Amino acid sequence: MAFRFLLYLIVMCFSAIYNENRKVEYRVQHVKAGGKGERGFMNCPTVYEPADISIYVQGRGMILKEKSVMAFQKSDGKILAYGAEAEQLAGKNTAEIEVTSPLRRGMVADYCVAAKLFALLITKALGKDGNSSLLRNRKCLGVAVCVPQGITEVEKKALEDLMRWEVKAKKVLIVDIPAEEFIRMFSEKYPDEYGKYKIIVSIAKDEPERYVEELLRDVLKFAGQKQISGEKVCGLLQEQCRSSIQRGD
């Protein structure tokens, strides 16, 4: 119970502090122009806590599960690895490799990197599944994306755009419910509509407390910029937690 109150407080704190500065980087022109995303990653590398991406194929269940991580060479932007392989490279202390997560708490933070990452993951999933017909007929492909609750319409549009432009999906559905719930509910209640989406992409976090840690780091970083001590921040959190408990939130 106390953890829920603390999480609520931190989210509210972070939203108030960063709302004015938060924005989604579309960079749509790069993708529309046919850019492969192999250059330009160095313009805005991100170091966010990676999400867990699962890809389901209708009738076969979960085919692939990877981290939202990509590694590229700093000198020329060449993609070196993605998913778990890229995460392993993060442990290698080298000045030649940049490891980045284009998603920030499940939301698109770097459009170009995210577009390339999802395209690679879906291609890998379909190839692993042996479903070459879906690979050949991308223009007929329907993709449903299950995102975290609280994602904004702007962020949903970013995901929809990258699925259309980079993944080449004909139909895209963005829903803020877990993938398992989407599969169960839509297959039972809306079988005709569900049948249009052969690929289901889940963006989640197996360890959500890692997002809380990231939020805390962001709050403390902002506090430091404003010369607010860590002790003061802790006091504010405790005060707000007590108030939340008293209100019965």
PDB file of C-alpha atoms in Angstrom:
ATOM      1  CA  MET A   1       0.000   0.000   0.000  1.00  0.00           C
ATOM      2  CA  ALA A   2       2.759   2.433   0.933  1.00  0.00           C
ATOM      3  CA  PHE A   3       4.560   1.612  -2.315  1.00  0.00           C
ATOM      4  CA  ARG A   4       1.450   2.522  -4.317  1.00  0.00           C
ATOM      5  CA  PHE A   5       1.228   5.889  -2.567  1.00  0.00           C
ATOM      6  CA  LEU A   6       4.911   6.563  -3.185  1.00  0.00           C
ATOM      7  CA  LEU A   7       4.637   5.622  -6.845  1.00  0.00           C
ATOM      8  CA  TYR A   8       1.599   7.877  -7.297  1.00  0.00           C
ATOM      9  CA  LEU A   9       3.424  10.772  -5.658  1.00  0.00           C
ATOM     10  CA  ILE A  10       6.555  10.354  -7.741  1.00  0.00           C
ATOM     11  CA  VAL A  11       4.593  10.181 -10.987  1.00  0.00           C
ATOM     12  CA  MET A  12       2.660  13.334 -10.102  1.00  0.00           C
ATOM     13  CA  CYS A  13       5.905  15.074  -9.091  1.00  0.00           C
ATOM     14  CA  PHE A  14       7.664  14.111 -12.279  1.00  0.00           C
ATOM     15  CA  SER A  15       4.720  15.132 -14.487  1.00  0.00           C
ATOM     16  CA  ALA A  16       4.544  18.576 -12.905  1.00  0.00           C
ATOM     17  CA  ILE A  17       8.284  19.134 -13.234  1.00  0.00           C
ATOM     18  CA  TYR A  18       8.756  17.868 -16.776  1.00  0.00           C
ATOM     19  CA  ASN A  19       5.402  18.509 -18.427  1.00  0.00           C
ATOM     20  CA  GLU A  20       6.579  21.707 -20.072  1.00  0.00           C
ATOM     21  CA  ASN A  21       9.770  20.182 -21.414  1.00  0.00           C
ATOM     22  CA  ARG A  22       8.550  16.721 -22.405  1.00  0.00           C
ATOM     23  CA  LYS A  23       8.101  16.072 -26.099  1.00  0.00           C
ATOM     24  CA  VAL A  24       8.091  13.186 -28.512  1.00  0.00           C
ATOM     25  CA  GLU A  25      10.678  13.403 -31.285  1.00  0.00           C
ATOM     26  CA  TYR A  26       8.974  12.317 -34.458  1.00  0.00           C
ATOM     27  CA  ARG A  27      11.631  12.885 -37.127  1.00  0.00           C
ATOM     28  CA  VAL A  28       8.987  11.576 -39.559  1.00  0.00           C
ATOM     29  CA  GLN A  29      10.626  13.141 -42.592  1.00  0.00           C
ATOM     30  CA  HIS A  30      13.692  10.954 -42.108  1.00  0.00           C
ATOM     31  CA  VAL A  31      11.575   7.795 -42.134  1.00  0.00           C
ATOM     32  CA  LYS A  32       9.317   8.932 -44.981  1.00  0.00           C
ATOM     33  CA  ALA A  33      12.375   9.723 -47.049  1.00  0.00           C
ATOM     34  CA  GLY A  34      13.474   6.115 -46.759  1.00  0.00           C
ATOM     35  CA  GLY A  35      16.193   6.693 -44.167  1.00  0.00           C
ATOM     36  CA  LYS A  36      17.464   3.469 -42.714  1.00  0.00           C
ATOM     37  CA  GLY A  37      18.109   4.977 -39.324  1.00  0.00           C
ATOM     38  CA  GLU A  38      21.748   3.899 -39.482  1.00  0.00           C
ATOM     39  CA  ARG A  39      22.870   7.500 -39.229  1.00  0.00           C
ATOM     40  CA  GLY A  40      21.505  10.209 -37.036  1.00  0.00           C
ATOM     41  CA  PHE A  41      21.344   8.062 -33.882  1.00  0.00           C
ATOM     42  CA  MET A  42      24.261  10.058 -32.515  1.00  0.00           C
ATOM     43  CA  ASN A  43      22.242  13.266 -32.684  1.00  0.00           C
ATOM     44  CA  CYS A  44      20.150  12.417 -29.641  1.00  0.00           C
ATOM     45  CA  PRO A  45      21.236   9.221 -27.837  1.00  0.00           C
ATOM     46  CA  THR A  46      18.871   8.167 -25.057  1.00  0.00           C
ATOM     47  CA  VAL A  47      19.758   6.306 -21.893  1.00  0.00           C
ATOM     48  CA  TYR A  48      16.337   5.443 -20.511  1.00  0.00           C
ATOM     49  CA  GLU A  49      15.384   2.318 -18.613  1.00  0.00           C
ATOM     50  CA  PRO A  50      14.501  -0.204 -21.372  1.00  0.00           C
ATOM     51  CA  ALA A  51      11.041  -1.674 -21.763  1.00  0.00           C
ATOM     52  CA  ASP A  52      10.221  -5.351 -22.284  1.00  0.00           C
ATOM     53  CA  ILE A  53       8.838  -5.924 -25.774  1.00  0.00           C
ATOM     54  CA  SER A  54       6.930  -9.128 -26.523  1.00  0.00           C
ATOM     55  CA  ILE A  55       5.650 -10.078 -29.962  1.00  0.00           C
ATOM     56  CA  TYR A  56       2.754 -12.476 -30.455  1.00  0.00           C
ATOM     57  CA  VAL A  57       1.590 -14.116 -33.672  1.00  0.00           C
ATOM     58  CA  GLN A  58      -2.050 -15.160 -33.851  1.00  0.00           C
ATOM     59  CA  GLY A  59      -2.459 -18.885 -33.348  1.00  0.00           C
ATOM     60  CA  ARG A  60       1.122 -19.341 -32.133  1.00  0.00           C
ATOM     61  CA  GLY A  61       1.353 -17.255 -28.968  1.00  0.00           C
ATOM     62  CA  MET A  62       4.432 -15.319 -27.910  1.00  0.00           C
ATOM     63  CA  ILE A  63       7.207 -15.680 -30.469  1.00  0.00           C
ATOM     64  CA  LEU A  64       9.776 -13.183 -29.260  1.00  0.00           C
ATOM     65  CA  LYS A  65      10.650 -11.212 -26.133  1.00  0.00           C
ATOM     66  CA  GLU A  66      13.412  -8.605 -26.118  1.00  0.00           C
ATOM     67  CA  LYS A  67      14.546  -5.429 -24.377  1.00  0.00           C
ATOM     68  CA  SER A  68      14.026  -2.088 -26.123  1.00  0.00           C
ATOM     69  CA  VAL A  69      17.760  -1.608 -26.547  1.00  0.00           C
ATOM     70  CA  MET A  70      19.892  -0.893 -29.610  1.00  0.00           C
ATOM     71  CA  ALA A  71      23.672  -0.656 -29.931  1.00  0.00           C
ATOM     72  CA  PHE A  72      25.427   1.225 -32.703  1.00  0.00           C
ATOM     73  CA  GLN A  73      28.905   2.311 -33.622  1.00  0.00           C
ATOM     74  CA  LYS A  74      29.643   5.914 -32.733  1.00  0.00           C
ATOM     75  CA  SER A  75      31.900   6.568 -35.677  1.00  0.00           C
ATOM     76  CA  ASP A  76      29.355   5.934 -38.423  1.00  0.00           C
ATOM     77  CA  GLY A  77      26.065   5.055 -36.693  1.00  0.00           C
ATOM     78  CA  LYS A  78      26.128   1.450 -37.931  1.00  0.00           C
ATOM     79  CA  ILE A  79      23.745  -0.847 -36.036  1.00  0.00           C
ATOM     80  CA  LEU A  80      25.708  -3.477 -34.122  1.00  0.00           C
ATOM     81  CA  ALA A  81      23.000  -5.265 -32.166  1.00  0.00           C
ATOM     82  CA  TYR A  82      19.535  -4.923 -30.693  1.00  0.00           C
ATOM     83  CA  GLY A  83      17.522  -6.478 -27.887  1.00  0.00           C
ATOM     84  CA  ALA A  84      19.344  -8.795 -25.495  1.00  0.00           C
ATOM     85  CA  GLU A  85      22.527  -8.761 -27.604  1.00  0.00           C
ATOM     86  CA  ALA A  86      22.681  -4.962 -27.407  1.00  0.00           C
ATOM     87  CA  GLU A  87      22.105  -5.102 -23.658  1.00  0.00           C
ATOM     88  CA  GLN A  88      25.149  -7.342 -23.301  1.00  0.00           C
ATOM     89  CA  LEU A  89      27.243  -4.774 -25.144  1.00  0.00           C
ATOM     90  CA  ALA A  90      26.223  -2.172 -22.567  1.00  0.00           C
ATOM     91  CA  GLY A  91      28.475  -3.923 -20.066  1.00  0.00           C
ATOM     92  CA  LYS A  92      31.504  -3.465 -22.284  1.00  0.00           C
ATOM     93  CA  ASN A  93      33.184  -0.193 -21.431  1.00  0.00           C
ATOM     94  CA  THR A  94      34.149   1.027 -24.881  1.00  0.00           C
ATOM     95  CA  ALA A  95      34.152   4.506 -26.321  1.00  0.00           C
ATOM     96  CA  GLU A  96      33.263   3.134 -29.756  1.00  0.00           C
ATOM     97  CA  ILE A  97      29.801   1.757 -28.907  1.00  0.00           C
ATOM     98  CA  GLU A  98      26.652   3.666 -27.967  1.00  0.00           C
ATOM     99  CA  VAL A  99      23.840   1.668 -26.345  1.00  0.00           C
ATOM    100  CA  THR A 100      20.457   3.359 -26.297  1.00  0.00           C
ATOM    101  CA  SER A 101      16.818   2.738 -25.402  1.00  0.00           C
ATOM    102  CA  PRO A 102      14.435   4.764 -27.595  1.00  0.00           C
ATOM    103  CA  LEU A 103      11.482   4.224 -25.250  1.00  0.00           C
ATOM    104  CA  ARG A 104      10.939   6.203 -22.072  1.00  0.00           C
ATOM    105  CA  ARG A 105       8.689   4.264 -19.702  1.00  0.00           C
ATOM    106  CA  GLY A 106       7.072   2.586 -22.676  1.00  0.00           C
ATOM    107  CA  MET A 107       6.639   5.798 -24.681  1.00  0.00           C
ATOM    108  CA  VAL A 108       8.522   6.840 -27.814  1.00  0.00           C
ATOM    109  CA  ALA A 109      11.393   9.160 -26.911  1.00  0.00           C
ATOM    110  CA  ASP A 110      13.432   8.816 -30.110  1.00  0.00           C
ATOM    111  CA  TYR A 111      11.305   8.214 -33.195  1.00  0.00           C
ATOM    112  CA  CYS A 112      14.018   7.081 -35.632  1.00  0.00           C
ATOM    113  CA  VAL A 113      15.665   4.596 -33.299  1.00  0.00           C
ATOM    114  CA  ALA A 114      12.303   3.204 -32.142  1.00  0.00           C
ATOM    115  CA  ALA A 115      11.103   2.794 -35.732  1.00  0.00           C
ATOM    116  CA  LYS A 116      14.191   0.814 -36.719  1.00  0.00           C
ATOM    117  CA  LEU A 117      14.071  -1.252 -33.515  1.00  0.00           C
ATOM    118  CA  PHE A 118      10.442  -2.327 -33.971  1.00  0.00           C
ATOM    119  CA  ALA A 119      11.020  -3.126 -37.643  1.00  0.00           C
ATOM    120  CA  LEU A 120      13.979  -5.355 -36.735  1.00  0.00           C
ATOM    121  CA  LEU A 121      12.129  -7.080 -33.880  1.00  0.00           C
ATOM    122  CA  ILE A 122       9.029  -7.838 -35.940  1.00  0.00           C
ATOM    123  CA  THR A 123      11.108  -9.111 -38.861  1.00  0.00           C
ATOM    124  CA  LYS A 124      13.048 -11.321 -36.450  1.00  0.00           C
ATOM    125  CA  ALA A 125       9.831 -12.618 -34.873  1.00  0.00           C
ATOM    126  CA  LEU A 126       8.241 -13.490 -38.206  1.00  0.00           C
ATOM    127  CA  GLY A 127      11.416 -15.117 -39.438  1.00  0.00           C
ATOM    128  CA  LYS A 128      11.757 -17.102 -36.227  1.00  0.00           C
ATOM    129  CA  ASP A 129       8.153 -18.220 -36.547  1.00  0.00           C
ATOM    130  CA  GLY A 130       8.776 -19.358 -40.100  1.00  0.00           C
ATOM    131  CA  ASN A 131       5.783 -17.348 -41.263  1.00  0.00           C
ATOM    132  CA  SER A 132       7.290 -16.124 -44.518  1.00  0.00           C
ATOM    133  CA  SER A 133       3.862 -15.226 -45.953  1.00  0.00           C
ATOM    134  CA  LEU A 134       3.480 -12.423 -43.408  1.00  0.00           C
ATOM    135  CA  LEU A 135       6.983 -11.177 -44.240  1.00  0.00           C
ATOM    136  CA  ARG A 136       6.172 -11.101 -47.948  1.00  0.00           C
ATOM    137  CA  ASN A 137       2.795  -9.394 -47.465  1.00  0.00           C
ATOM    138  CA  ARG A 138       3.726  -6.551 -45.102  1.00  0.00           C
ATOM    139  CA  LYS A 139       1.234  -4.210 -46.828  1.00  0.00           C
ATOM    140  CA  CYS A 140      -1.608  -6.474 -45.708  1.00  0.00           C
ATOM    141  CA  LEU A 141      -0.268  -6.818 -42.194  1.00  0.00           C
ATOM    142  CA  GLY A 142      -2.328  -5.695 -39.201  1.00  0.00           C
ATOM    143  CA  VAL A 143      -0.473  -4.853 -35.976  1.00  0.00           C
ATOM    144  CA  ALA A 144      -1.996  -4.261 -32.548  1.00  0.00           C
ATOM    145  CA  VAL A 145       0.241  -2.527 -29.999  1.00  0.00           C
ATOM    146  CA  CYS A 146      -0.499  -2.916 -26.300  1.00  0.00           C
ATOM    147  CA  VAL A 147       0.932   0.072 -24.440  1.00  0.00           C
ATOM    148  CA  PRO A 148       1.147   1.113 -20.765  1.00  0.00           C
ATOM    149  CA  GLN A 149      -1.831   2.908 -19.242  1.00  0.00           C
ATOM    150  CA  GLY A 150      -1.559   6.674 -19.144  1.00  0.00           C
ATOM    151  CA  ILE A 151       0.092   7.060 -22.532  1.00  0.00           C
ATOM    152  CA  THR A 152      -1.050  10.242 -24.264  1.00  0.00           C
ATOM    153  CA  GLU A 153      -2.736  10.564 -27.648  1.00  0.00           C
ATOM    154  CA  VAL A 154       0.405  12.215 -29.041  1.00  0.00           C
ATOM    155  CA  GLU A 155       2.515   9.259 -27.939  1.00  0.00           C
ATOM    156  CA  LYS A 156      -0.018   6.810 -29.385  1.00  0.00           C
ATOM    157  CA  LYS A 157       0.190   8.681 -32.688  1.00  0.00           C
ATOM    158  CA  ALA A 158       3.977   8.357 -32.658  1.00  0.00           C
ATOM    159  CA  LEU A 159       3.679   4.581 -32.293  1.00  0.00           C
ATOM    160  CA  GLU A 160       0.989   4.369 -34.960  1.00  0.00           C
ATOM    161  CA  ASP A 161       3.098   6.378 -37.404  1.00  0.00           C
ATOM    162  CA  LEU A 162       6.239   4.317 -36.953  1.00  0.00           C
ATOM    163  CA  MET A 163       4.264   1.070 -37.378  1.00  0.00           C
ATOM    164  CA  ARG A 164       2.859   2.384 -40.651  1.00  0.00           C
ATOM    165  CA  TRP A 165       5.985   4.014 -42.084  1.00  0.00           C
ATOM    166  CA  GLU A 166       8.768   1.687 -40.930  1.00  0.00           C
ATOM    167  CA  VAL A 167       7.061  -1.638 -40.176  1.00  0.00           C
ATOM    168  CA  LYS A 168       4.773  -1.096 -43.199  1.00  0.00           C
ATOM    169  CA  ALA A 169       1.630  -2.272 -41.413  1.00  0.00           C
ATOM    170  CA  LYS A 170      -1.629  -1.592 -43.248  1.00  0.00           C
ATOM    171  CA  LYS A 171      -3.743  -1.511 -40.095  1.00  0.00           C
ATOM    172  CA  VAL A 172      -2.544  -0.370 -36.675  1.00  0.00           C
ATOM    173  CA  LEU A 173      -4.453  -0.525 -33.393  1.00  0.00           C
ATOM    174  CA  ILE A 174      -3.075   1.048 -30.188  1.00  0.00           C
ATOM    175  CA  VAL A 175      -4.673  -0.164 -26.936  1.00  0.00           C
ATOM    176  CA  ASP A 176      -3.687   0.551 -23.325  1.00  0.00           C
ATOM    177  CA  ILE A 177      -4.386  -2.910 -21.928  1.00  0.00           C
ATOM    178  CA  PRO A 178      -2.011  -5.862 -21.350  1.00  0.00           C
ATOM    179  CA  ALA A 179      -1.451  -8.121 -24.352  1.00  0.00           C
ATOM    180  CA  GLU A 180      -2.895 -11.220 -22.643  1.00  0.00           C
ATOM    181  CA  GLU A 181      -6.089  -9.328 -21.815  1.00  0.00           C
ATOM    182  CA  PHE A 182      -6.330  -7.930 -25.346  1.00  0.00           C
ATOM    183  CA  ILE A 183      -5.938 -11.389 -26.905  1.00  0.00           C
ATOM    184  CA  ARG A 184      -8.517 -12.955 -24.590  1.00  0.00           C
ATOM    185  CA  MET A 185     -11.094 -10.165 -24.781  1.00  0.00           C
ATOM    186  CA  PHE A 186     -10.905  -9.383 -28.490  1.00  0.00           C
ATOM    187  CA  SER A 187     -10.747 -13.002 -29.634  1.00  0.00           C
ATOM    188  CA  GLU A 188     -13.895 -13.786 -27.618  1.00  0.00           C
ATOM    189  CA  LYS A 189     -15.957 -10.606 -28.037  1.00  0.00           C
ATOM    190  CA  TYR A 190     -14.750  -9.227 -31.368  1.00  0.00           C
ATOM    191  CA  PRO A 191     -13.385 -12.190 -33.341  1.00  0.00           C
ATOM    192  CA  ASP A 192     -13.778 -10.544 -36.760  1.00  0.00           C
ATOM    193  CA  GLU A 193     -11.918  -7.403 -35.693  1.00  0.00           C
ATOM    194  CA  TYR A 194      -9.308  -9.422 -33.816  1.00  0.00           C
ATOM    195  CA  GLY A 195      -8.609 -11.476 -36.933  1.00  0.00           C
ATOM    196  CA  LYS A 196      -7.346  -8.357 -38.723  1.00  0.00           C
ATOM    197  CA  TYR A 197      -4.341  -8.057 -36.408  1.00  0.00           C
ATOM    198  CA  LYS A 198      -2.024 -11.002 -36.982  1.00  0.00           C
ATOM    199  CA  ILE A 199       0.778  -9.425 -34.945  1.00  0.00           C
ATOM    200  CA  ILE A 200       0.383  -8.204 -31.352  1.00  0.00           C
ATOM    201  CA  VAL A 201       3.207  -6.142 -29.863  1.00  0.00           C
ATOM    202  CA  SER A 202       3.344  -5.707 -26.102  1.00  0.00           C
ATOM    203  CA  ILE A 203       5.276  -2.839 -24.511  1.00  0.00           C
ATOM    204  CA  ALA A 204       5.529  -3.487 -20.776  1.00  0.00           C
ATOM    205  CA  LYS A 205       7.978  -3.705 -17.886  1.00  0.00           C
ATOM    206  CA  ASP A 206       8.591  -6.906 -15.940  1.00  0.00           C
ATOM    207  CA  GLU A 207      10.173  -4.913 -13.110  1.00  0.00           C
ATOM    208  CA  PRO A 208       8.141  -1.670 -12.870  1.00  0.00           C
ATOM    209  CA  GLU A 209      10.103  -0.636  -9.793  1.00  0.00           C
ATOM    210  CA  ARG A 210      12.977   0.128 -12.181  1.00  0.00           C
ATOM    211  CA  TYR A 211      10.814   2.858 -13.694  1.00  0.00           C
ATOM    212  CA  VAL A 212      10.263   4.229 -10.185  1.00  0.00           C
ATOM    213  CA  GLU A 213      14.024   4.351  -9.676  1.00  0.00           C
ATOM    214  CA  GLU A 214      14.374   6.203 -12.972  1.00  0.00           C
ATOM    215  CA  LEU A 215      11.697   8.686 -11.919  1.00  0.00           C
ATOM    216  CA  LEU A 216      13.476   9.254  -8.628  1.00  0.00           C
ATOM    217  CA  ARG A 217      16.743   9.921 -10.432  1.00  0.00           C
ATOM    218  CA  ASP A 218      14.982  12.450 -12.672  1.00  0.00           C
ATOM    219  CA  VAL A 219      13.390  14.209  -9.707  1.00  0.00           C
ATOM    220  CA  LEU A 220      16.695  14.319  -7.809  1.00  0.00           C
ATOM    221  CA  LYS A 221      18.502  15.599 -10.893  1.00  0.00           C
ATOM    222  CA  PHE A 222      15.982  18.413 -11.299  1.00  0.00           C
ATOM    223  CA  ALA A 223      16.198  19.192  -7.588  1.00  0.00           C
ATOM    224  CA  GLY A 224      19.974  19.428  -7.863  1.00  0.00           C
ATOM    225  CA  GLN A 225      19.665  21.855 -10.777  1.00  0.00           C
ATOM    226  CA  LYS A 226      17.432  24.034  -8.603  1.00  0.00           C
ATOM    227  CA  GLN A 227      19.771  23.640  -5.607  1.00  0.00           C
ATOM    228  CA  ILE A 228      17.209  21.679  -3.603  1.00  0.00           C
ATOM    229  CA  SER A 229      18.882  19.147  -1.318  1.00  0.00           C
ATOM    230  CA  GLY A 230      18.167  15.426  -1.412  1.00  0.00           C
ATOM    231  CA  GLU A 231      17.084  15.626   2.223  1.00  0.00           C
ATOM    232  CA  LYS A 232      14.480  18.240   1.295  1.00  0.00           C
ATOM    233  CA  VAL A 233      13.148  16.040  -1.504  1.00  0.00           C
ATOM    234  CA  CYS A 234      12.881  13.055   0.860  1.00  0.00           C
ATOM    235  CA  GLY A 235      11.032  15.227   3.361  1.00  0.00           C
ATOM    236  CA  LEU A 236       8.566  16.350   0.701  1.00  0.00           C
ATOM    237  CA  LEU A 237       7.950  12.747  -0.368  1.00  0.00           C
ATOM    238  CA  GLN A 238       7.323  11.621   3.191  1.00  0.00           C
ATOM    239  CA  GLU A 239       4.974  14.542   3.793  1.00  0.00           C
ATOM    240  CA  GLN A 240       2.974  13.814   0.671  1.00  0.00           C
ATOM    241  CA  CYS A 241       2.826  10.096   1.496  1.00  0.00           C
ATOM    242  CA  ARG A 242       1.401  10.873   4.938  1.00  0.00           C
ATOM    243  CA  SER A 243      -1.175  13.181   3.392  1.00  0.00           C
ATOM    244  CA  SER A 244      -2.168  10.508   0.864  1.00  0.00           C
ATOM    245  CA  ILE A 245      -2.590   7.916   3.621  1.00  0.00           C
ATOM    246  CA  GLN A 246      -4.706  10.293   5.685  1.00  0.00           C
ATOM    247  CA  ARG A 247      -6.937  10.996   2.676  1.00  0.00           C
ATOM    248  CA  GLY A 248      -7.235   7.274   2.017  1.00  0.00           C
ATOM    249  CA  ASP A 249      -5.990   7.608  -1.578  1.00  0.00           C
TER     250      ASP A 249
END
